[in-house]
mmCIF file of C-alpha atoms in Angstrom:
data_model
loop_
_atom_site.group_PDB
_atom_site.id
_atom_site.type_symbol
_atom_site.label_atom_id
_atom_site.label_comp_id
_atom_site.label_asym_id
_atom_site.label_seq_id
_atom_site.Cartn_x
_atom_site.Cartn_y
_atom_site.Cartn_z
ATOM 1 C CA GLY A 37 105.824 108.302 85.541
ATOM 2 C CA ILE A 38 102.877 109.403 85.883
ATOM 3 C CA GLN A 39 101.195 111.257 89.047
ATOM 4 C CA VAL A 40 97.119 111.000 90.014
ATOM 5 C CA GLU A 41 96.594 113.778 92.258
ATOM 6 C CA GLN A 42 92.982 114.237 94.076
ATOM 7 C CA SER A 43 90.848 117.040 95.618
ATOM 8 C CA PRO A 44 89.720 117.769 98.400
ATOM 9 C CA PRO A 45 92.461 115.113 100.346
ATOM 10 C CA ASP A 46 89.321 114.752 103.067
ATOM 11 C CA LEU A 47 85.601 116.145 103.130
ATOM 12 C CA ILE A 48 83.149 116.716 105.216
ATOM 13 C CA LEU A 49 79.649 116.813 104.684
ATOM 14 C CA GLN A 50 75.901 116.565 106.457
ATOM 15 C CA GLU A 51 73.284 114.038 104.973
ATOM 16 C CA GLY A 52 71.991 115.746 101.854
ATOM 17 C CA ALA A 53 75.052 117.247 100.943
ATOM 18 C CA ASN A 54 75.207 117.512 97.389
ATOM 19 C CA SER A 55 79.875 116.526 96.400
ATOM 20 C CA THR A 56 82.534 116.848 94.154
ATOM 21 C CA LEU A 57 85.800 114.471 93.981
ATOM 22 C CA ARG A 58 87.996 115.700 91.320
ATOM 23 C CA CYS A 59 90.884 113.144 90.314
ATOM 24 C CA ASN A 60 93.991 115.749 87.764
ATOM 25 C CA PHE A 61 96.606 113.114 85.181
ATOM 26 C CA SER A 62 99.554 114.038 84.515
ATOM 27 C CA ASP A 63 99.384 111.806 81.125
ATOM 28 C CA SER A 64 97.046 110.630 78.339
ATOM 29 C CA VAL A 65 95.621 106.843 79.932
ATOM 30 C CA ASN A 66 93.622 104.023 78.458
ATOM 31 C CA ASN A 67 92.059 103.749 80.941
ATOM 32 C CA LEU A 68 90.540 105.848 84.301
ATOM 33 C CA GLN A 69 88.151 103.260 87.107
ATOM 34 C CA TRP A 70 86.926 105.097 90.302
ATOM 35 C CA PHE A 71 86.976 103.137 93.345
ATOM 36 C CA HIS A 72 85.099 103.320 97.357
ATOM 37 C CA GLN A 73 86.894 102.587 100.277
ATOM 38 C CA ASN A 74 84.414 101.177 102.911
ATOM 39 C CA PRO A 75 85.526 101.624 106.536
ATOM 40 C CA TRP A 76 86.018 98.251 107.050
ATOM 41 C CA GLY A 77 88.539 98.524 103.650
ATOM 42 C CA GLN A 78 86.751 96.421 100.969
ATOM 43 C CA LEU A 79 87.148 98.712 97.870
ATOM 44 C CA ILE A 80 84.591 98.364 95.293
ATOM 45 C CA ASN A 81 84.767 99.422 91.465
ATOM 46 C CA LEU A 82 82.137 102.626 91.293
ATOM 47 C CA PHE A 83 83.231 103.655 87.107
ATOM 48 C CA TYR A 84 85.138 102.585 84.672
ATOM 49 C CA ILE A 85 85.150 105.375 82.212
ATOM 50 C CA PRO A 86 87.930 106.046 80.809
ATOM 51 C CA SER A 87 85.664 109.251 78.927
ATOM 52 C CA GLY A 88 83.020 109.785 79.140
ATOM 53 C CA THR A 89 79.363 110.761 81.764
ATOM 54 C CA LYS A 90 78.251 107.479 83.880
ATOM 55 C CA GLN A 91 75.425 107.111 86.653
ATOM 56 C CA ASN A 92 74.454 104.995 89.480
ATOM 57 C CA GLY A 93 71.529 106.206 90.626
ATOM 58 C CA ARG A 94 73.229 109.255 93.389
ATOM 59 C CA LEU A 95 76.860 109.039 91.828
ATOM 60 C CA SER A 96 77.632 109.920 88.530
ATOM 61 C CA ALA A 97 81.772 110.543 86.520
ATOM 62 C CA THR A 98 82.911 112.385 84.094
ATOM 63 C CA THR A 99 86.277 112.329 82.543
ATOM 64 C CA VAL A 100 87.685 114.990 80.248
ATOM 65 C CA ALA A 101 90.648 112.522 78.976
ATOM 66 C CA THR A 102 91.764 115.151 77.036
ATOM 67 C CA GLU A 103 91.885 117.409 80.071
ATOM 68 C CA ARG A 104 93.356 114.426 81.636
ATOM 69 C CA TYR A 105 90.873 114.857 84.415
ATOM 70 C CA SER A 106 88.146 112.493 86.152
ATOM 71 C CA LEU A 107 84.741 113.779 88.559
ATOM 72 C CA LEU A 108 82.488 111.979 90.553
ATOM 73 C CA TYR A 109 79.861 113.809 91.784
ATOM 74 C CA ILE A 110 77.603 112.485 95.178
ATOM 75 C CA SER A 111 74.541 113.836 95.679
ATOM 76 C CA SER A 112 71.536 113.753 97.936
ATOM 77 C CA SER A 113 75.564 111.953 100.083
ATOM 78 C CA GLN A 114 74.782 109.499 102.485
ATOM 79 C CA THR A 115 76.024 108.552 106.099
ATOM 80 C CA THR A 116 77.419 104.741 103.391
ATOM 81 C CA ASP A 117 79.052 107.102 101.385
ATOM 82 C CA SER A 118 81.477 107.714 103.824
ATOM 83 C CA GLY A 119 84.610 106.189 103.172
ATOM 84 C CA VAL A 120 87.696 106.605 100.824
ATOM 85 C CA TYR A 121 87.402 107.167 97.543
ATOM 86 C CA PHE A 122 90.103 106.312 94.800
ATOM 87 C CA CYS A 123 91.213 107.667 91.020
ATOM 88 C CA ALA A 124 93.029 104.642 89.327
ATOM 89 C CA VAL A 125 93.989 105.009 86.087
ATOM 90 C CA ASP A 126 96.564 102.480 83.616
ATOM 91 C CA MET A 127 98.767 103.607 81.064
ATOM 92 C CA TRP A 128 98.090 100.422 78.343
ATOM 93 C CA THR A 129 99.290 98.221 80.865
ATOM 94 C CA ASP A 130 96.830 95.940 83.340
ATOM 95 C CA LYS A 131 98.598 97.813 85.997
ATOM 96 C CA LEU A 132 96.426 100.763 88.226
ATOM 97 C CA ILE A 133 97.927 103.133 89.010
ATOM 98 C CA PHE A 134 96.117 104.453 92.575
ATOM 99 C CA GLY A 135 96.225 108.616 94.081
ATOM 100 C CA THR A 136 96.355 109.010 97.459
ATOM 101 C CA GLY A 137 92.438 109.263 97.452
ATOM 102 C CA THR A 138 89.518 111.932 99.286
ATOM 103 C CA ARG A 139 88.095 111.310 103.164
ATOM 104 C CA LEU A 140 84.871 110.745 103.160
ATOM 105 C CA GLN A 141 82.519 111.979 106.156
ATOM 106 C CA VAL A 142 79.069 111.534 106.142
ATOM 107 C CA PHE A 143 77.106 113.219 109.558
ATOM 108 C CA PRO A 144 73.548 112.767 109.793
ATOM 109 C CA ASP B 63 79.507 88.254 91.800
ATOM 110 C CA VAL B 64 82.553 88.146 91.595
ATOM 111 C CA LYS B 65 84.233 86.476 95.059
ATOM 112 C CA VAL B 66 87.595 86.863 95.970
ATOM 113 C CA THR B 67 88.648 86.166 99.560
ATOM 114 C CA GLN B 68 91.784 86.359 101.053
ATOM 115 C CA SER B 69 93.081 84.721 104.088
ATOM 116 C CA SER B 70 93.285 86.638 107.085
ATOM 117 C CA ARG B 71 91.573 90.128 108.136
ATOM 118 C CA TYR B 72 93.983 90.667 111.203
ATOM 119 C CA LEU B 73 97.855 89.105 111.118
ATOM 120 C CA VAL B 74 100.730 89.973 114.078
ATOM 121 C CA LYS B 75 103.968 88.324 113.021
ATOM 122 C CA ARG B 76 107.511 89.058 114.127
ATOM 123 C CA THR B 77 110.048 90.636 112.579
ATOM 124 C CA GLY B 78 112.547 87.704 110.621
ATOM 125 C CA GLU B 79 109.261 85.462 110.114
ATOM 126 C CA LYS B 80 108.111 84.205 106.934
ATOM 127 C CA VAL B 81 104.863 85.272 106.249
ATOM 128 C CA PHE B 82 102.186 83.550 103.912
ATOM 129 C CA LEU B 83 98.976 85.761 102.554
ATOM 130 C CA GLU B 84 96.843 84.303 100.286
ATOM 131 C CA CYS B 85 94.150 84.885 97.874
ATOM 132 C CA VAL B 86 91.553 83.158 95.986
ATOM 133 C CA GLN B 87 89.510 84.307 93.449
ATOM 134 C CA ASP B 88 85.872 82.435 92.172
ATOM 135 C CA MET B 89 85.715 83.747 88.846
ATOM 136 C CA ASP B 90 88.492 81.909 86.370
ATOM 137 C CA HIS B 91 90.304 85.395 85.914
ATOM 138 C CA GLU B 92 93.857 85.389 84.395
ATOM 139 C CA ASN B 93 95.061 88.622 85.990
ATOM 140 C CA MET B 94 95.823 88.928 89.597
ATOM 141 C CA PHE B 95 96.806 91.792 91.937
ATOM 142 C CA TRP B 96 98.891 92.642 95.302
ATOM 143 C CA TYR B 97 99.058 96.355 96.780
ATOM 144 C CA ARG B 98 100.333 96.576 99.724
ATOM 145 C CA GLN B 99 97.987 100.505 100.585
ATOM 146 C CA ASP B 100 99.482 103.144 103.448
ATOM 147 C CA PRO B 101 97.662 106.045 105.039
ATOM 148 C CA GLY B 102 99.218 108.834 102.585
ATOM 149 C CA LEU B 103 100.333 106.837 99.626
ATOM 150 C CA GLY B 104 97.744 105.038 98.286
ATOM 151 C CA LEU B 105 97.860 102.157 96.670
ATOM 152 C CA ARG B 106 100.882 100.528 95.339
ATOM 153 C CA LEU B 107 100.973 97.949 93.535
ATOM 154 C CA ILE B 108 103.610 95.193 94.719
ATOM 155 C CA TYR B 109 103.197 92.153 91.755
ATOM 156 C CA PHE B 110 100.896 90.519 89.797
ATOM 157 C CA SER B 111 100.205 87.331 87.514
ATOM 158 C CA TYR B 112 98.955 87.338 84.556
ATOM 159 C CA ASP B 113 98.355 83.299 84.558
ATOM 160 C CA VAL B 114 99.610 80.495 86.353
ATOM 161 C CA LYS B 115 103.548 80.116 87.082
ATOM 162 C CA MET B 116 103.788 83.463 85.534
ATOM 163 C CA LYS B 117 104.552 86.399 87.820
ATOM 164 C CA GLU B 118 105.223 90.845 87.101
ATOM 165 C CA LYS B 119 107.705 93.024 89.691
ATOM 166 C CA GLY B 120 105.009 96.036 90.495
ATOM 167 C CA ASP B 121 106.134 99.851 92.038
ATOM 168 C CA ILE B 122 107.810 98.137 95.086
ATOM 169 C CA PRO B 123 108.476 93.965 94.802
ATOM 170 C CA GLU B 124 112.028 94.200 97.177
ATOM 171 C CA GLY B 125 111.267 92.700 100.652
ATOM 172 C CA TYR B 126 108.351 90.850 98.734
ATOM 173 C CA SER B 127 107.359 87.547 96.958
ATOM 174 C CA VAL B 128 104.937 86.057 94.946
ATOM 175 C CA SER B 129 103.704 82.693 94.308
ATOM 176 C CA ARG B 130 100.969 81.058 91.643
ATOM 177 C CA GLU B 131 100.202 77.638 91.280
ATOM 178 C CA LYS B 132 96.874 77.546 90.373
ATOM 179 C CA LYS B 133 94.630 79.942 88.549
ATOM 180 C CA GLU B 134 92.352 81.052 91.505
ATOM 181 C CA ARG B 135 94.860 81.768 93.824
ATOM 182 C CA PHE B 136 98.124 83.938 93.758
ATOM 183 C CA SER B 137 99.864 84.142 97.723
ATOM 184 C CA LEU B 138 102.732 87.228 98.719
ATOM 185 C CA ILE B 139 105.602 85.758 100.168
ATOM 186 C CA LEU B 140 107.654 88.026 103.002
ATOM 187 C CA GLU B 141 110.510 85.575 103.002
ATOM 188 C CA SER B 142 111.431 87.701 106.424
ATOM 189 C CA ALA B 143 108.959 90.398 107.699
ATOM 190 C CA SER B 144 110.810 93.938 108.857
ATOM 191 C CA THR B 145 108.597 96.373 110.688
ATOM 192 C CA ASN B 146 108.335 98.626 107.054
ATOM 193 C CA GLN B 147 106.037 95.709 105.725
ATOM 194 C CA THR B 148 103.223 96.616 108.211
ATOM 195 C CA SER B 149 101.006 97.662 106.266
ATOM 196 C CA MET B 150 97.305 96.691 104.928
ATOM 197 C CA TYR B 151 97.619 94.478 102.391
ATOM 198 C CA LEU B 152 95.039 93.865 98.850
ATOM 199 C CA CYS B 153 94.677 91.638 96.274
ATOM 200 C CA ALA B 154 92.791 91.818 93.596
ATOM 201 C CA SER B 155 91.167 89.744 90.383
ATOM 202 C CA MET B 156 90.958 91.162 86.753
ATOM 203 C CA GLY B 157 88.607 89.734 84.180
ATOM 204 C CA GLU B 158 87.134 91.103 80.844
ATOM 205 C CA GLY B 159 86.771 95.163 80.823
ATOM 206 C CA ASP B 160 89.968 95.382 82.734
ATOM 207 C CA THR B 161 87.449 95.971 85.894
ATOM 208 C CA GLN B 162 89.365 95.074 89.070
ATOM 209 C CA TYR B 163 87.883 93.182 92.329
ATOM 210 C CA PHE B 164 88.579 93.849 95.088
ATOM 211 C CA GLY B 165 89.558 91.110 98.390
ATOM 212 C CA PRO B 166 88.351 92.452 101.906
ATOM 213 C CA GLY B 167 91.829 93.529 102.466
ATOM 214 C CA THR B 168 94.780 91.310 105.428
ATOM 215 C CA ARG B 169 96.186 94.193 107.541
ATOM 216 C CA LEU B 170 99.678 92.655 108.563
ATOM 217 C CA THR B 171 101.836 94.140 111.746
ATOM 218 C CA VAL B 172 105.095 92.889 112.146
ATOM 219 C CA LEU B 173 106.294 93.784 115.556
#
């Protein structure tokens, strides 16, 4: 089956720093989503981005479907950005396949 | 805003007990999902449902069953809980645009 790999597995930042999270996938996909899981376990959808670039405040995401990767950019990080970031893909079904996540810790 | 609720945030059960985890969504979504989340493994799909009384196995259905008698409610059942089912369980529903909305999760411990 398709493999979804995220890097880095862990990231520690000081408040105000920028970061880039990467998601590689091993096959063509129908869509790709980025999620943030806060320290209390709640998962929130950040982006639905099968291709192209989207921005939402300090966050932006780019998916290059032909090269099978997606990037999530976090600028001017804040402590509230801490948590785990997941990318998830689907292959023309409604079933999402998740990567193993990047754990981000932002310190003041 | 879409709201997905789960019956418990924390649950402790004993080996062999029958366990019910309930999930309710308020947006009339047709598709609902149950995942489990374990360290280092991400989220893995247990079961999903396209409509009332319809269910499909996900990637790890063994030891679980589901029930969807009403559109808004999707229940996950552990017929005989085992210690390897200790995990975080997450429910999601999906609306238009294929975006999945997640509940707050239930952390289940089986002793």
